[in-house]
Backbone as numpy.savetxt, mean C-alpha at the origin, in Angstrom:
# Nx Ny Nz CAx CAy CAz Cx Cy Cz
14.22 -21.12 -8.51 13.05 -21.96 -8.31 12.25 -21.95 -9.61
11.93 -23.10 -10.12 11.14 -23.22 -11.33 9.69 -23.44 -10.97
8.83 -22.66 -11.61 7.39 -22.78 -11.36 6.74 -23.22 -12.66
6.02 -24.31 -12.60 5.37 -24.83 -13.82 3.99 -24.23 -14.01
3.46 -24.38 -15.22 2.09 -23.93 -15.52 1.09 -24.65 -14.62
1.36 -25.91 -14.32 0.47 -26.69 -13.47 0.37 -26.08 -12.08
1.48 -25.53 -11.61 1.51 -24.91 -10.28 0.50 -23.76 -10.23
0.49 -22.93 -11.27 -0.41 -21.79 -11.27 -1.87 -22.24 -11.37
-2.09 -23.36 -11.99 -3.47 -23.85 -12.15 -4.00 -24.52 -10.91
-3.10 -25.01 -10.04 -3.57 -25.74 -8.85 -3.69 -24.81 -7.66
-4.66 -25.07 -6.82 -4.84 -24.24 -5.62 -3.83 -24.58 -4.55
-3.16 -25.71 -4.66 -2.19 -26.12 -3.66 -0.78 -25.61 -3.99
-0.66 -24.70 -4.88 0.63 -24.16 -5.31 1.35 -23.46 -4.16
2.65 -23.63 -4.08 3.44 -22.96 -3.05 3.55 -21.49 -3.42
3.29 -20.61 -2.46 3.36 -19.19 -2.69 4.82 -18.72 -2.75
5.01 -17.53 -3.25 6.34 -16.96 -3.37 6.69 -16.20 -2.10
7.77 -16.29 -1.58 8.47 -15.64 -0.50 7.85 -14.40 0.15
8.73 -13.45 0.48 8.30 -12.25 1.20 8.22 -11.05 0.25
7.14 -10.29 0.38 6.95 -9.11 -0.46 6.71 -7.87 0.42
7.09 -6.74 -0.11 6.85 -5.45 0.55 5.76 -4.73 -0.25
4.73 -4.24 0.44 3.73 -3.36 -0.15 3.96 -1.98 0.45
4.71 -1.12 -0.24 5.03 0.18 0.35 4.00 1.24 -0.02
3.93 2.26 0.81 3.06 3.39 0.53 3.03 4.35 1.70
2.49 5.54 1.44 2.34 6.50 2.54 1.03 6.24 3.29
0.01 5.69 2.60 -1.25 5.32 3.25 -1.82 6.45 4.10
-1.91 7.63 3.52 -2.33 8.82 4.27 -3.61 9.42 3.69
-4.74 8.80 3.95 -5.03 7.61 4.77 -5.14 6.34 3.90
-5.25 5.21 4.60 -5.49 3.94 3.91 -6.89 3.96 3.31
-7.02 3.46 2.07 -8.30 3.40 1.38 -8.66 1.96 1.04
-9.87 1.78 0.53 -10.27 0.44 0.07 -9.37 -0.05 -1.06
-8.84 0.87 -1.87 -7.92 0.48 -2.92 -6.65 -0.13 -2.36
-6.09 0.50 -1.32 -4.89 -0.05 -0.66 -5.19 -1.44 -0.08
-6.33 -1.53 0.59 -6.71 -2.78 1.25 -6.85 -3.90 0.22
-7.42 -3.60 -0.92 -7.57 -4.56 -2.01 -6.22 -5.11 -2.45
-5.27 -4.21 -2.69 -3.93 -4.63 -3.15 -3.24 -5.48 -2.08
-3.32 -5.06 -0.82 -2.66 -5.80 0.27 -3.25 -7.20 0.41
-4.58 -7.30 0.38 -5.22 -8.62 0.50 -4.84 -9.53 -0.66
-4.81 -8.99 -1.84 -4.47 -9.80 -3.03 -3.00 -10.23 -2.96
-2.12 -9.34 -2.51 -0.71 -9.70 -2.35 -0.56 -10.80 -1.30
-1.33 -10.72 -0.23 -1.28 -11.74 0.83 -1.71 -13.11 0.31
-2.53 -13.13 -0.73 -2.93 -14.39 -1.35 -1.88 -14.97 -2.29
-0.89 -14.19 -2.61 0.16 -14.62 -3.54 1.46 -14.99 -2.83
1.82 -14.18 -1.84 3.12 -14.32 -1.18 2.99 -14.95 0.20
4.07 -15.61 0.64 4.11 -16.23 1.96 3.93 -15.16 3.06
4.60 -14.04 2.88 4.55 -12.98 3.87 4.51 -11.63 3.12
3.67 -10.73 3.62 3.58 -9.39 3.05 3.85 -8.40 4.18
4.84 -7.56 3.95 5.15 -6.50 4.90 4.64 -5.21 4.28
3.70 -4.60 4.95 3.16 -3.32 4.52 4.10 -2.25 5.09
4.87 -1.63 4.20 5.84 -0.62 4.61 5.22 0.77 4.54
4.97 1.33 5.70 4.39 2.67 5.80 5.55 3.66 5.80
5.66 4.40 4.71 6.84 5.21 4.55 6.67 6.68 4.89
7.78 7.27 5.24 7.85 8.70 5.43 8.26 9.25 4.06
7.36 10.02 3.46 7.63 10.61 2.14 7.94 12.09 2.35
9.18 12.47 2.16 9.60 13.84 2.42 8.96 14.85 1.46
8.39 14.37 0.35 7.77 15.25 -0.61 6.29 15.52 -0.31
5.73 14.85 0.68 4.33 15.00 1.03 4.20 15.55 2.45
3.10 16.27 2.69 2.77 16.71 4.04 1.62 15.86 4.53
1.93 14.81 5.32 0.88 13.89 5.75 -0.09 14.51 6.73
-1.32 14.04 6.67 -2.34 14.42 7.64 -2.17 13.63 8.93
-1.66 12.40 8.78 -1.54 11.49 9.92 -0.06 11.19 10.15
0.33 11.00 11.42 1.70 10.61 11.72 1.92 9.19 11.23
3.14 8.80 11.17 3.46 7.42 10.74 2.85 6.42 11.72
2.83 6.76 13.01 2.24 5.86 14.00 0.72 5.73 13.79
0.06 6.84 13.50 -1.38 6.80 13.25 -1.70 6.01 12.00
-0.91 6.20 10.95 -1.15 5.44 9.70 -0.90 3.95 9.91
0.12 3.62 10.69 0.42 2.23 10.99 -0.72 1.61 11.79
-1.25 2.36 12.75 -2.37 1.87 13.57 -3.62 1.66 12.72
-3.92 2.61 11.82 -5.09 2.45 10.94 -4.95 1.21 10.06
-3.75 0.97 9.57 -3.53 -0.24 8.75 -3.68 -1.51 9.58
-3.19 -1.48 10.82 -3.32 -2.66 11.68 -4.80 -2.97 11.93
-5.64 -1.93 12.03 -7.06 -2.16 12.22 -7.75 -2.66 10.95
-7.17 -2.38 9.78 -7.82 -2.80 8.54 -7.32 -4.15 8.03
-6.02 -4.39 8.09 -5.48 -5.64 7.53 -4.63 -6.42 8.51
-4.55 -5.96 9.76 -3.74 -6.61 10.77 -4.19 -8.01 11.15
-5.42 -8.36 10.81 -5.92 -9.71 11.14 -5.56 -10.74 10.07
-4.95 -10.31 8.99 -4.51 -11.27 7.95 -3.22 -11.91 8.47
-3.20 -13.24 8.63 -2.08 -13.91 9.31 -0.69 -13.64 8.71
-0.59 -13.49 7.40 0.74 -13.33 6.80 1.07 -11.88 6.46
0.36 -10.94 7.10 0.60 -9.52 6.86 1.16 -8.88 8.11
2.22 -8.09 7.94 2.85 -7.35 9.03 2.92 -5.88 8.58
2.68 -4.96 9.49 2.72 -3.54 9.17 3.89 -2.91 9.91
4.76 -2.21 9.13 5.97 -1.64 9.69 6.19 -0.25 9.09
6.49 0.72 9.93 6.85 2.05 9.45 8.32 2.11 9.09
8.68 2.95 8.12 10.07 3.11 7.76 10.32 4.42 7.06
11.61 4.82 7.07 12.05 5.90 6.20 13.36 5.45 5.56
13.75 6.14 4.54 14.96 5.73 3.82 14.60 5.03 2.52
15.58 4.37 1.94 15.41 3.70 0.66 14.55 2.45 0.81
13.63 2.27 -0.12 12.76 1.09 -0.10 13.56 -0.19 -0.25
14.57 -0.20 -1.11 15.35 -1.43 -1.31 16.13 -1.80 -0.06
16.56 -0.81 0.71 17.24 -1.10 1.99 16.26 -1.71 2.99
15.03 -1.15 3.02 13.99 -1.69 3.88 13.66 -3.12 3.49
13.54 -3.36 2.19 13.23 -4.72 1.68 14.34 -5.69 2.06
15.59 -5.30 1.84 16.72 -6.17 2.17 16.78 -6.46 3.66
16.51 -5.47 4.48 16.51 -5.64 5.95 15.50 -6.69 6.39
14.39 -6.78 5.64 13.32 -7.73 5.97 13.35 -8.99 5.10
14.47 -9.20 4.40 14.65 -10.39 3.56 13.53 -10.52 2.52
13.06 -9.40 2.01 12.01 -9.42 0.99 12.67 -9.38 -0.39
12.13 -10.18 -1.29 12.68 -10.20 -2.64 11.75 -9.59 -3.68
10.60 -9.10 -3.24 9.62 -8.53 -4.14 9.01 -7.26 -3.55
8.82 -6.28 -4.42 8.08 -5.08 -4.07 6.77 -5.13 -4.87
5.65 -5.01 -4.19 4.34 -5.03 -4.85 3.80 -3.60 -4.94
3.45 -3.19 -6.14 2.88 -1.87 -6.35 1.55 -2.00 -7.06
0.58 -1.24 -6.59 -0.74 -1.21 -7.24 -0.77 -0.16 -8.33
-1.37 -0.47 -9.44 -1.50 0.47 -10.55 -2.97 0.77 -10.78
-3.33 2.05 -10.75 -4.69 2.46 -11.02 -4.91 2.76 -12.50
-3.93 3.43 -13.09 -4.10 3.90 -14.47 -2.75 3.90 -15.17
-2.79 4.17 -16.47 -1.55 4.23 -17.25 -0.63 5.31 -16.68
-1.20 6.41 -16.18 -0.39 7.47 -15.60 0.43 6.99 -14.41
-0.09 6.05 -13.63 0.67 5.47 -12.53 1.87 4.67 -13.04
1.67 3.99 -14.16 2.68 3.08 -14.65 3.99 3.79 -14.94
3.94 4.94 -15.57 5.18 5.63 -15.95 6.05 5.91 -14.73
5.45 6.48 -13.69 6.20 6.77 -12.47 6.66 5.48 -11.79
5.76 4.52 -11.65 6.10 3.27 -10.96 7.15 2.46 -11.70
7.12 2.49 -13.04 8.10 1.80 -13.85 9.48 2.44 -13.64
9.53 3.77 -13.59 10.78 4.46 -13.33 11.32 4.09 -11.95
10.45 4.02 -10.96 10.88 3.64 -9.61 11.37 2.18 -9.59
10.67 1.30 -10.30 11.05 -0.12 -10.35 12.45 -0.28 -10.96
12.70 0.45 -12.02 14.03 0.39 -12.66 15.12 0.93 -11.74
14.81 2.02 -11.05 15.76 2.60 -10.10 16.04 1.62 -8.97
14.98 1.05 -8.40 15.17 0.07 -7.30 15.97 -1.13 -7.78
15.71 -1.60 -8.98 16.45 -2.74 -9.53 17.92 -2.40 -9.72
18.20 -1.18 -10.10 19.59 -0.73 -10.25 20.29 -0.68 -8.89
19.55 -0.27 -7.88 20.12 -0.20 -6.53 20.31 -1.57 -5.91
19.41 -2.52 -6.23 19.49 -3.88 -5.72 18.82 -4.83 -6.71
19.63 -5.48 -7.52 19.04 -6.34 -8.59 18.50 -7.66 -8.08
18.53 -7.91 -6.78 17.95 -9.13 -6.22 16.47 -8.92 -5.86
16.00 -7.67 -5.97 14.63 -7.35 -5.61 13.86 -7.00 -6.88
12.75 -7.71 -7.08 11.90 -7.49 -8.27 10.68 -6.68 -7.86
10.13 -5.96 -8.81 8.88 -5.23 -8.60 7.79 -5.94 -9.37
6.67 -6.18 -8.69 5.50 -6.79 -9.30 4.36 -5.78 -9.26
3.69 -5.59 -10.39 2.57 -4.65 -10.44 1.26 -5.42 -10.40
0.37 -4.98 -9.53 -0.99 -5.51 -9.48 -1.93 -4.40 -9.93
-2.75 -4.71 -10.91 -3.74 -3.69 -11.34 -4.84 -3.62 -10.29
-5.25 -2.42 -10.02 -6.30 -2.18 -9.05 -7.62 -2.72 -9.57
-8.43 -3.25 -8.70 -9.76 -3.71 -9.10 -10.52 -2.51 -9.68
-11.40 -2.79 -10.63 -12.09 -1.73 -11.35 -12.87 -0.80 -10.42
-13.41 -1.32 -9.34 -14.20 -0.46 -8.45 -13.34 0.55 -7.66
-12.00 0.37 -7.72 -11.10 1.27 -6.98 -10.14 2.03 -7.90
-10.32 1.94 -9.20 -9.36 2.53 -10.14 -9.17 4.06 -9.93
-10.16 4.75 -9.56 -10.12 6.21 -9.44 -9.64 6.67 -8.08
-9.53 5.75 -7.13 -9.38 6.09 -5.72 -7.92 6.36 -5.34
-7.71 7.43 -4.64 -6.40 7.74 -4.06 -6.62 8.45 -2.72
-5.60 8.41 -1.89 -5.69 9.11 -0.61 -5.93 10.60 -0.81
-5.29 11.16 -1.83 -5.45 12.59 -2.12 -6.89 12.93 -2.45
-7.52 12.10 -3.26 -8.92 12.33 -3.63 -9.83 12.22 -2.42
-9.57 11.23 -1.58 -10.38 11.06 -0.35 -10.28 12.30 0.51
-9.08 12.83 0.70 -8.90 14.02 1.54 -9.58 15.23 0.89
-9.45 15.36 -0.42 -10.06 16.51 -1.11 -11.59 16.46 -0.99
-12.17 15.29 -1.25 -13.63 15.14 -1.13 -14.08 15.44 0.29
-13.35 14.93 1.27 -13.68 15.20 2.67 -13.59 16.66 3.01
-12.55 17.34 2.57 -12.39 18.76 2.83 -13.53 19.59 2.25
-14.06 19.13 1.10 -15.14 19.86 0.45 -16.52 19.42 0.91
-16.54 18.59 1.96 -17.82 18.20 2.56 -18.52 17.03 1.90
-17.83 16.34 1.00 -18.44 15.20 0.33 -18.42 13.95 1.21
-19.19 12.97 0.80 -19.29 11.70 1.52 -18.13 10.80 1.15
-17.24 10.53 2.10 -16.09 9.65 1.85 -16.31 8.23 2.31
-17.48 7.94 2.82 -17.75 6.59 3.36 -17.59 5.47 2.32
-17.82 5.69 1.02 -17.60 4.59 0.08 -16.12 4.27 -0.18
-15.23 5.13 0.31 -13.81 5.03 -0.05 -12.92 4.43 1.04
-13.40 4.48 2.29 -12.56 4.06 3.43 -13.41 3.35 4.47
-12.79 2.48 5.29 -13.55 1.86 6.39 -14.06 2.92 7.35
-15.09 2.56 8.12 -15.77 3.51 8.99 -14.84 4.22 9.98
-13.95 3.47 10.64 -13.06 4.08 11.63 -12.05 5.00 10.96
-11.66 4.73 9.71 -10.78 5.63 8.97 -11.55 6.91 8.60
-12.79 6.71 8.17 -13.70 7.82 7.85 -13.79 8.77 9.04
-14.02 8.21 10.23 -14.15 9.02 11.44 -12.88 9.80 11.74
-11.73 9.15 11.56 -10.44 9.82 11.81 -10.21 10.95 10.82
-10.59 10.74 9.57 -10.43 11.79 8.57 -11.31 12.99 8.91
-12.56 12.74 9.29 -13.45 13.85 9.65 -12.93 14.60 10.87
-12.37 13.87 11.81 -11.80 14.50 13.00 -10.62 15.39 12.58
-9.80 14.88 11.69 -8.63 15.64 11.21 -9.09 16.89 10.46
-10.14 16.79 9.67 -10.68 17.94 8.93 -11.17 19.00 9.91
-11.87 18.57 10.97 -12.36 19.52 11.97 -11.19 20.21 12.68
-10.12 19.44 12.96 -8.95 20.00 13.61 -8.27 21.02 12.70
-8.18 20.71 11.44 -7.56 21.63 10.48 -8.38 22.90 10.34
-9.70 22.76 10.33 -10.60 23.91 10.20 -10.51 24.85 11.40
-10.33 24.27 12.59 -10.27 25.09 13.82 -8.95 25.85 13.90
-7.96 25.45 13.13 -6.65 26.14 13.16 -6.66 27.39 12.28
-7.66 27.50 11.39 -7.72 28.65 10.46 -8.22 29.89 11.12
C-alpha cells in the first residue's frame, strides 16, 4: 500500500490496519493510556495485549489488569483488551496484527525496545514495530515508580486514574497486613 504525503496532511486519511500495544500494565498508568489513545488514532484497530511476564512479580492478576484497562480505555471503539502469554509475534499473528506499538520514555528504553523489535522482526518479518514517544508530562512515569511511591506513602493520584489509585492502595494495605 502506497501512502502519499497528501494522505498524512489530510484528516480523511485511511488509517493503518491492526496494531498490538503490549505490556504488563501492572498497574496501568496515564502514560500507558496516552500511548493507547494515540495508537487508536493511527490504526484501524488496537489490541492491548496484557502479557504474563515471567521475569516480573505482578501485584495484579492478568484478569485484574485486563479489567483495569477495560475501565480506562475500553470505551474507545477501536480498542480491544486481551490477556496473553507466550511470544508477542505469535499473539500478533493470531490477531492478524501487522504492527507492534511501543511507547518510549527515554533513550534508555530505546536500547531494550530496539533489541526486542529486531528479535520480533527476525521471528516474523511481516510484523513491524512502531515507536511512539511518550508525551512530555509522562516521560518519567512507569508502573514500577507508581508502586514504589505508593509503598512509601506518596501521593500517586497524579499518575493513575482514581479507581486504579484505589486498587493500588488496597493492594498496598493487603501486602502490609501479610508482613
